[in-house]
């Protein structure tokens, strides 16, 4: 036993080999183990000079749990080392690292809650069509607020259109790739989507012309007549029924818009004064008349475009294809308009970033609008778009210092009542 405390040269490997786990039978002895133990006893006796020394051999059975707990044979020499001497008889613990607990970020619950809300708006409610159009109108309202706070002055109008259409194209491609959809337009819906893109772009150009040559209030009034034209177009093109309740809702909302814009329409410098110059119709008057007809033409084409958006989204079963097809056609055409009508102006960094933000917001607004038109009748969902007028009036009276008047309050109440009645009577689902 005294010889165990001294390191023996040349026998360490054989001594460690005795304690390698071996597969043995409890009833039958292991000859190889006994022979190795006898040889080791002889060597120990010869090294100590005492042939009568005893040594105890411990056989370790093979076990996966024990194998992890066996410490290696460490020969520690030197008195200066303060660490305790470790041998094969030392007790050790498994060296497995404890499993790391999954760390949850602080924003994970908020992100999950936001995803649930988006999923519920998109397809999780029987009011999903109305909610999508309402969300689209809210996004457009946010865009108007951003333009009111940070006006884009250094970029021409067609350059702004080109930038926005380019962002629509890029984000549409990203959406299709992420959802695993083909990057080509579906063959069975290609004609409808191309026609939708053409009517939408011509309507956009007509609206730009009317804004440039008419007072803004008149251009806005003509633009908000698009839901009425879309409802009439849906009755003719899509053979949709136009119930009396839908007609009453659209009429109530448009009358509310007229009451809100009445002070601006009748103010100094309005459209009527243009025709009273020298008791004759001047060149300026002719230009205004042309602009009015162009604005009406834009409204009609906008209504037809809404019908084609609904038809294309239902045929392709993906509302993003309506935005994708429009961006494919609008990008090169807007670039041609820049070359013909305007010169390219390099915007500053702030204007460029604002244009990027507005482009991203416009993509989500267009996607939500197409989704709403896909799910519900046009006459019902287009009435929700008047909520944008209501929100803008609340913003102007609250933050911009606009004085409230009886006409504005009555107009806002009419729009609110019309929108609430549309949501209260509920959607009319179509099982197709």
mmCIF file of C-alpha atoms in Angstrom, residues 2 29 39 71 120 211 238 251 288 315 353:
data_model
loop_
_atom_site.group_PDB
_atom_site.id
_atom_site.type_symbol
_atom_site.label_atom_id
_atom_site.label_comp_id
_atom_site.label_asym_id
_atom_site.label_seq_id
_atom_site.Cartn_x
_atom_site.Cartn_y
_atom_site.Cartn_z
ATOM 1 C CA UNK A 2 2.874 2.409 0.596
ATOM 2 C CA UNK A 29 -14.011 -13.979 -13.893
ATOM 3 C CA UNK A 39 1.770 -8.689 -13.312
ATOM 4 C CA UNK A 71 -11.627 11.766 -13.543
ATOM 5 C CA UNK A 120 -56.877 39.361 -37.547
ATOM 6 C CA UNK A 211 -53.936 69.294 -59.370
ATOM 7 C CA UNK A 238 -68.935 43.254 -62.211
ATOM 8 C CA UNK A 251 -74.429 60.039 -50.642
ATOM 9 C CA UNK A 288 -59.570 75.526 -66.209
ATOM 10 C CA UNK A 315 -58.744 35.958 -60.201
ATOM 11 C CA UNK A 353 -35.381 59.460 -47.073
#
